[in-house]
Tab-separated table of C-alpha atoms in Angstrom:
chain	number	residue	atom	x	y	z
U	1307	MET	CA	76.653	150.247	104.753
U	1308	ASN	CA	79.969	148.416	104.310
U	1309	GLU	CA	79.885	148.272	100.533
U	1310	ASN	CA	82.817	150.605	99.939
U	1311	ARG	CA	84.629	150.280	103.251
U	1312	PRO	CA	88.346	149.614	102.628
U	1313	VAL	CA	89.892	146.441	104.011
U	1314	GLN	CA	92.100	147.125	107.014
U	1315	GLU	CA	94.489	144.874	108.910
U	1316	GLU	CA	91.949	144.555	111.728
U	1317	ASP	CA	89.436	143.193	109.194
U	1318	LEU	CA	91.915	140.489	108.209
U	1319	GLN	CA	92.560	139.593	111.853
U	1320	ALA	CA	88.818	139.450	112.528
U	1321	TYR	CA	88.444	137.183	109.488
U	1322	VAL	CA	91.097	134.828	110.850
U	1323	ASP	CA	89.319	134.824	114.239
U	1324	ASN	CA	85.880	134.144	112.660
U	1325	ALA	CA	84.669	137.388	114.235
U	1326	LEU	CA	83.048	139.033	111.197
U	1327	ASP	CA	79.375	139.173	110.374
U	1328	GLU	CA	78.272	137.312	107.263
U	1329	ALA	CA	78.166	140.365	104.972
U	1330	ARG	CA	81.639	141.563	105.930
U	1331	ARG	CA	83.061	138.026	105.726
U	1332	GLN	CA	81.888	137.752	102.127
U	1333	GLU	CA	83.468	141.127	101.335
U	1334	ILE	CA	86.785	140.008	102.808
U	1335	GLU	CA	86.663	136.723	100.882
U	1336	ALA	CA	86.040	138.622	97.647
U	1337	TYR	CA	88.980	140.901	98.483
U	1338	LEU	CA	91.245	137.892	99.121
U	1339	ARG	CA	90.259	136.321	95.820
U	1340	ASP	CA	91.383	139.503	94.074
U	1341	HIS	CA	94.588	139.877	96.146
U	1342	PRO	CA	96.421	136.529	96.194
U	1343	ASP	CA	99.462	137.958	98.007
U	1344	VAL	CA	97.279	139.069	100.910
U	1345	ALA	CA	95.425	135.746	100.775
U	1346	ARG	CA	98.694	133.859	101.230
U	1347	ARG	CA	99.555	136.020	104.237
U	1348	VAL	CA	96.118	135.390	105.751
U	1349	ASP	CA	96.587	131.671	105.130
U	1350	GLY	CA	99.730	131.906	107.254
U	1351	TYR	CA	97.777	133.576	110.056
U	1352	ILE	CA	95.192	130.792	109.928
U	1353	VAL	CA	97.908	128.122	110.127
U	1354	GLN	CA	99.274	129.789	113.269
U	1355	ARG	CA	95.794	129.998	114.792
U	1356	GLN	CA	95.055	126.358	114.057
U	1357	ARG	CA	98.386	125.250	115.528
U	1358	LEU	CA	97.751	127.290	118.655
U	1359	ARG	CA	94.253	125.874	119.132
U	1360	ALA	CA	95.451	122.327	118.520
U	1361	ALA	CA	98.343	122.779	120.947
U	1362	LEU	CA	96.121	124.145	123.709
U	1363	ALA	CA	93.151	121.812	123.131
U	1364	PRO	CA	94.358	119.098	125.570
U	1365	VAL	CA	95.015	121.709	128.253
U	1366	ALA	CA	91.665	123.434	127.739
U	1367	SER	CA	89.804	120.144	128.232
U	1368	GLU	CA	91.458	119.379	131.558
U	1369	PRO	CA	89.695	120.277	134.819
U	1370	ILE	CA	91.010	123.285	136.697
U	1371	PRO	CA	93.386	122.131	139.441
U	1372	PRO	CA	91.936	122.704	142.922
U	1373	GLU	CA	94.816	124.987	143.843
U	1374	LEU	CA	93.867	127.264	140.934
U	1375	ASN	CA	90.172	127.367	141.822
U	1376	LEU	CA	89.027	130.988	142.096
U	1377	ARG	CA	87.487	130.587	145.552
U	1378	HIS	CA	90.627	128.921	146.816
U	1379	MET	CA	92.799	131.693	145.426
U	1380	LEU	CA	90.588	134.407	146.925
U	1381	ALA	CA	90.720	132.699	150.315
U	1382	ALA	CA	94.486	132.512	150.033
U	1383	ARG	CA	94.618	136.193	149.208
U	1384	ARG	CA	92.536	137.069	152.247
U	1385	ALA	CA	94.956	135.024	154.305
U	1386	HIS	CA	97.763	137.316	153.097
U	1387	THR	CA	99.437	134.614	151.053
U	1388	ALA	CA	98.952	136.277	147.704
U	1389	ALA	CA	102.641	136.847	147.043
U	1390	PRO	CA	103.579	133.143	146.777
U	1391	TRP	CA	100.631	132.557	144.460
U	1392	ARG	CA	101.749	135.381	142.220
U	1393	MET	CA	105.181	133.792	142.033
U	1394	ALA	CA	103.640	130.396	141.203
U	1395	ALA	CA	101.453	131.961	138.543
U	1396	SER	CA	104.521	133.601	136.987
U	1397	VAL	CA	106.291	130.249	136.864
U	1398	ILE	CA	103.245	128.577	135.297
U	1399	VAL	CA	102.954	131.289	132.651
U	1400	ALA	CA	106.669	131.063	131.855
U	1401	LEU	CA	106.506	127.278	131.506
U	1402	CYS	CA	103.417	127.441	129.309
U	1403	VAL	CA	104.873	130.115	127.038
U	1404	GLY	CA	108.193	128.280	126.785
U	1405	GLY	CA	106.525	124.949	126.071
U	1406	LEU	CA	104.228	126.449	123.453
U	1407	ALA	CA	107.109	128.266	121.791
U	1408	GLY	CA	108.985	124.978	121.599
U	1409	TRP	CA	105.959	123.246	120.094
U	1410	MET	CA	105.427	126.016	117.560
U	1411	GLY	CA	109.095	125.913	116.578
U	1412	ARG	CA	109.282	122.167	116.156
U	1413	GLY	CA	108.572	122.483	112.414
U	1414	ALA	CA	111.889	124.244	111.902
U	1415	THR	CA	113.736	120.975	112.421
U	1416	GLU	CA	111.272	118.744	110.565
U	1417	PRO	CA	111.931	118.030	106.908
U	1418	ALA	CA	109.408	119.717	104.618
U	1419	SER	CA	107.101	117.298	102.871
U	1420	GLY	CA	103.973	117.805	100.860
U	1421	GLY	CA	103.215	114.084	100.666
U	1422	ILE	CA	100.565	111.777	102.090
U	1423	ALA	CA	102.079	111.798	105.583
U	1424	ALA	CA	101.869	115.610	105.708
U	1425	LEU	CA	98.325	115.506	104.358
U	1426	ALA	CA	97.315	113.094	107.121
U	1427	ARG	CA	98.846	115.348	109.791
U	1428	GLU	CA	97.072	118.399	108.429
U	1429	ALA	CA	93.721	116.605	108.284
U	1430	THR	CA	94.169	115.428	111.870
U	1431	ALA	CA	95.004	118.943	113.070
U	1432	SER	CA	92.024	120.436	111.230
U	1433	TYR	CA	89.720	117.809	112.710
U	1434	GLN	CA	90.968	118.545	116.225
U	1435	VAL	CA	90.321	122.248	115.755
U	1436	PHE	CA	86.987	122.263	113.933
U	1437	ALA	CA	85.140	118.950	114.311
U	1438	LEU	CA	85.247	119.250	118.085
U	1439	ASP	CA	83.926	122.830	117.977
U	1440	LEU	CA	80.338	122.688	119.232
U	1441	ASN	CA	79.538	126.277	118.237
U	1442	ARG	CA	80.914	126.693	114.725
U	1443	PRO	CA	82.328	123.515	113.198
U	1444	VAL	CA	81.678	124.800	109.646
U	1445	GLU	CA	82.025	128.244	108.119
U	1446	ILE	CA	79.645	127.746	105.186
U	1447	SER	CA	76.582	125.579	105.777
U	1448	ALA	CA	75.191	122.766	103.650
U	1449	ASN	CA	72.601	125.174	102.202
U	1450	ASP	CA	75.417	127.017	100.392
U	1451	ARG	CA	77.198	123.905	99.195
U	1452	ALA	CA	77.573	125.088	95.584
U	1453	ASP	CA	79.087	128.411	96.708
U	1454	LEU	CA	81.610	126.634	98.914
U	1455	VAL	CA	82.614	124.229	96.151
U	1456	ARG	CA	83.150	127.124	93.734
U	1457	TRP	CA	85.167	129.072	96.302
U	1458	VAL	CA	87.401	126.154	97.288
U	1459	SER	CA	87.869	125.132	93.644
U	1460	ALA	CA	88.974	128.677	92.825
U	1461	ARG	CA	91.463	128.796	95.711
U	1462	LEU	CA	92.885	125.348	94.913
U	1463	GLN	CA	92.821	126.124	91.193
U	1464	ARG	CA	91.359	122.672	90.659
U	1465	PRO	CA	87.734	121.550	90.364
U	1466	ILE	CA	86.659	119.599	93.436
U	1467	SER	CA	83.534	117.678	94.371
U	1468	VAL	CA	81.887	116.922	97.711
U	1469	PRO	CA	80.815	113.290	98.138
U	1470	ASP	CA	77.294	112.422	99.262
U	1471	LEU	CA	77.429	110.076	102.278
U	1472	SER	CA	73.714	110.088	103.063
U	1473	GLN	CA	73.361	106.437	102.000
U	1474	SER	CA	76.061	105.617	104.547
U	1475	GLY	CA	74.222	107.434	107.324
U	1476	TYR	CA	76.162	110.697	107.319
U	1477	ARG	CA	74.640	114.131	106.705
U	1478	TYR	CA	76.707	116.832	105.032
U	1479	MET	CA	77.051	119.737	107.484
U	1480	GLY	CA	79.089	122.194	105.412
U	1481	GLY	CA	82.716	123.173	105.318
U	1482	ARG	CA	85.343	125.865	105.104
U	1483	LEU	CA	88.619	126.839	103.516
U	1484	VAL	CA	91.540	126.092	105.833
U	1485	ALA	CA	95.218	126.882	105.636
U	1486	THR	CA	97.904	124.203	105.791
U	1487	GLU	CA	101.688	124.230	105.637
U	1488	HIS	CA	101.327	123.403	101.950
U	1489	GLY	CA	98.715	125.959	100.950
U	1490	PRO	CA	94.937	126.266	101.175
U	1491	ALA	CA	92.719	123.218	101.533
U	1492	GLY	CA	89.031	122.476	101.655
U	1493	LEU	CA	87.582	120.895	104.803
U	1494	PHE	CA	84.144	119.272	104.531
U	1495	MET	CA	82.252	118.008	107.572
U	1496	TYR	CA	79.645	115.268	108.032
U	1497	ASP	CA	77.779	113.855	111.034
U	1498	ASP	CA	75.613	110.825	111.694
U	1499	GLY	CA	73.082	112.564	113.962
U	1500	HIS	CA	74.405	110.731	117.016
U	1501	GLY	CA	77.449	112.826	117.833
U	1502	SER	CA	79.902	111.207	115.423
U	1503	ARG	CA	81.588	113.531	112.917
U	1504	VAL	CA	83.877	112.766	110.013
U	1505	ALA	CA	85.756	115.298	107.908
U	1506	MET	CA	87.414	115.243	104.500
U	1507	LEU	CA	90.408	117.457	103.740
U	1508	VAL	CA	91.387	118.026	100.120
U	1509	ARG	CA	94.352	119.972	98.733
U	1510	PRO	CA	96.797	119.876	95.794
U	1511	MET	CA	99.785	117.594	96.301
U	1512	GLN	CA	103.369	118.632	95.729
U	1513	ILE	CA	104.527	115.000	95.832
U	1514	ASP	CA	102.719	111.645	96.121
U	1515	GLN	CA	100.307	112.917	93.476
U	1516	ASP	CA	98.865	109.467	92.771
U	1517	THR	CA	99.001	107.343	95.906
U	1518	PRO	CA	96.966	104.350	97.104
U	1519	MET	CA	94.862	104.717	100.224
U	1520	LYS	CA	96.830	104.522	103.474
U	1521	ALA	CA	95.531	104.211	107.030
U	1522	HIS	CA	96.867	106.419	109.814
U	1523	ARG	CA	96.200	107.190	113.457
U	1524	GLN	CA	97.431	110.087	115.574
U	1525	ALA	CA	96.331	111.676	118.860
U	1526	GLY	CA	93.126	109.643	119.011
U	1527	ILE	CA	92.190	110.531	115.417
U	1528	ALA	CA	92.071	107.825	112.741
U	1529	GLY	CA	91.922	108.306	109.017
U	1530	TYR	CA	92.554	107.182	105.463
U	1531	SER	CA	94.451	109.302	102.956
U	1532	TRP	CA	95.095	108.953	99.247
U	1533	ALA	CA	95.881	111.042	96.168
U	1534	ASP	CA	94.485	110.980	92.653
U	1535	GLN	CA	95.632	113.078	89.697
U	1536	GLY	CA	97.410	115.624	91.855
U	1537	LEU	CA	94.746	116.100	94.521
U	1538	GLY	CA	95.120	114.623	97.980
U	1539	TYR	CA	92.184	113.489	100.099
U	1540	SER	CA	92.099	112.559	103.764
U	1541	LEU	CA	89.060	111.302	105.655
U	1542	VAL	CA	89.466	111.571	109.427
U	1543	ALA	CA	87.342	110.891	112.496
U	1544	SER	CA	87.629	109.934	116.125
U	1545	ALA	CA	89.473	106.644	116.454
U	1546	SER	CA	86.330	105.153	118.013
U	1547	THR	CA	84.296	105.746	114.824
U	1548	SER	CA	83.280	102.457	113.219
U	1549	GLY	CA	83.110	101.853	109.482
U	1550	LEU	CA	85.604	104.552	108.550
U	1551	HIS	CA	87.326	102.462	105.874
U	1552	PRO	CA	84.087	101.790	103.919
U	1553	LEU	CA	83.298	105.522	104.113
U	1554	ALA	CA	86.697	106.353	102.659
U	1555	ASP	CA	86.174	103.780	99.900
U	1556	GLU	CA	82.793	105.331	99.050
U	1557	MET	CA	84.292	108.816	98.981
U	1558	ARG	CA	87.082	107.683	96.692
U	1559	ARG	CA	84.574	105.950	94.397
U	1560	GLN	CA	82.387	109.048	94.072
U	1561	ILE	CA	85.320	111.424	93.595
U	1562	GLY	CA	86.882	109.143	90.995
U	1563	ALA	CA	83.609	108.886	89.088
U	1564	GLN	CA	83.238	112.671	89.104
U	1565	VAL	CA	86.831	113.299	88.011
U	1566	ARG	CA	86.572	110.833	85.158
U	1567	LYS	CA	83.122	111.921	84.012
U	1568	PRO	CA	83.348	112.748	80.290
U	1569	ALA	CA	82.980	116.417	79.434
U	1570	PRO	CA	79.671	117.387	77.789
U	1571	ALA	CA	79.834	117.423	74.018
């Protein structure tokens, strides 16, 4: 019976970590909609989490070095050589923490930009974090598409639409609200049923509010980004994905048709 349970800091942390059950998650989302100051702080937490996951993703995918294999380390311990390994482990931890701190602090020296280049970077980072997640790539499934669109539209304070790519061979999986350096954004995921996923990121633009489509590629992720009437869109996928440009063109066509649809009389 969580109906009247107050929202605590641990609830917000669990929300950021995707560790809440569905009922509690909806309660927290309703709370954030009513408390924009807290929502902005939570957005900051999510940005930090996404940066951390993106930074560690290449390391997590690497095989464990033989010298760090558990059996090897246990054998070394039995051979009374544990002390050197502890020293090596301390050095490794120090290097990792120092390197990660440097990576996390790199933004302090980068010029702030809310333009197309920043949008492309944010879409790439979101794709690396979520599209490659085999367990929970989306937060809200395709069955609740209308709810997600309403939620994201409310957070962006702009009406948004989700393109239908079924005629192009891609099934809509669902999506989520993500945090970026320039505020909240909607992330919508599609797959072709054969292991290929594409994602569209949409957020309001501070600059480059009407910008032609531009191609980009970073860290093995390719994409096309553009802006129309103050909203930026970025379609991203693995660089090996074929036909990405026609998909982006189809998305832009559908979004443009929806935006320019005359209001009912």
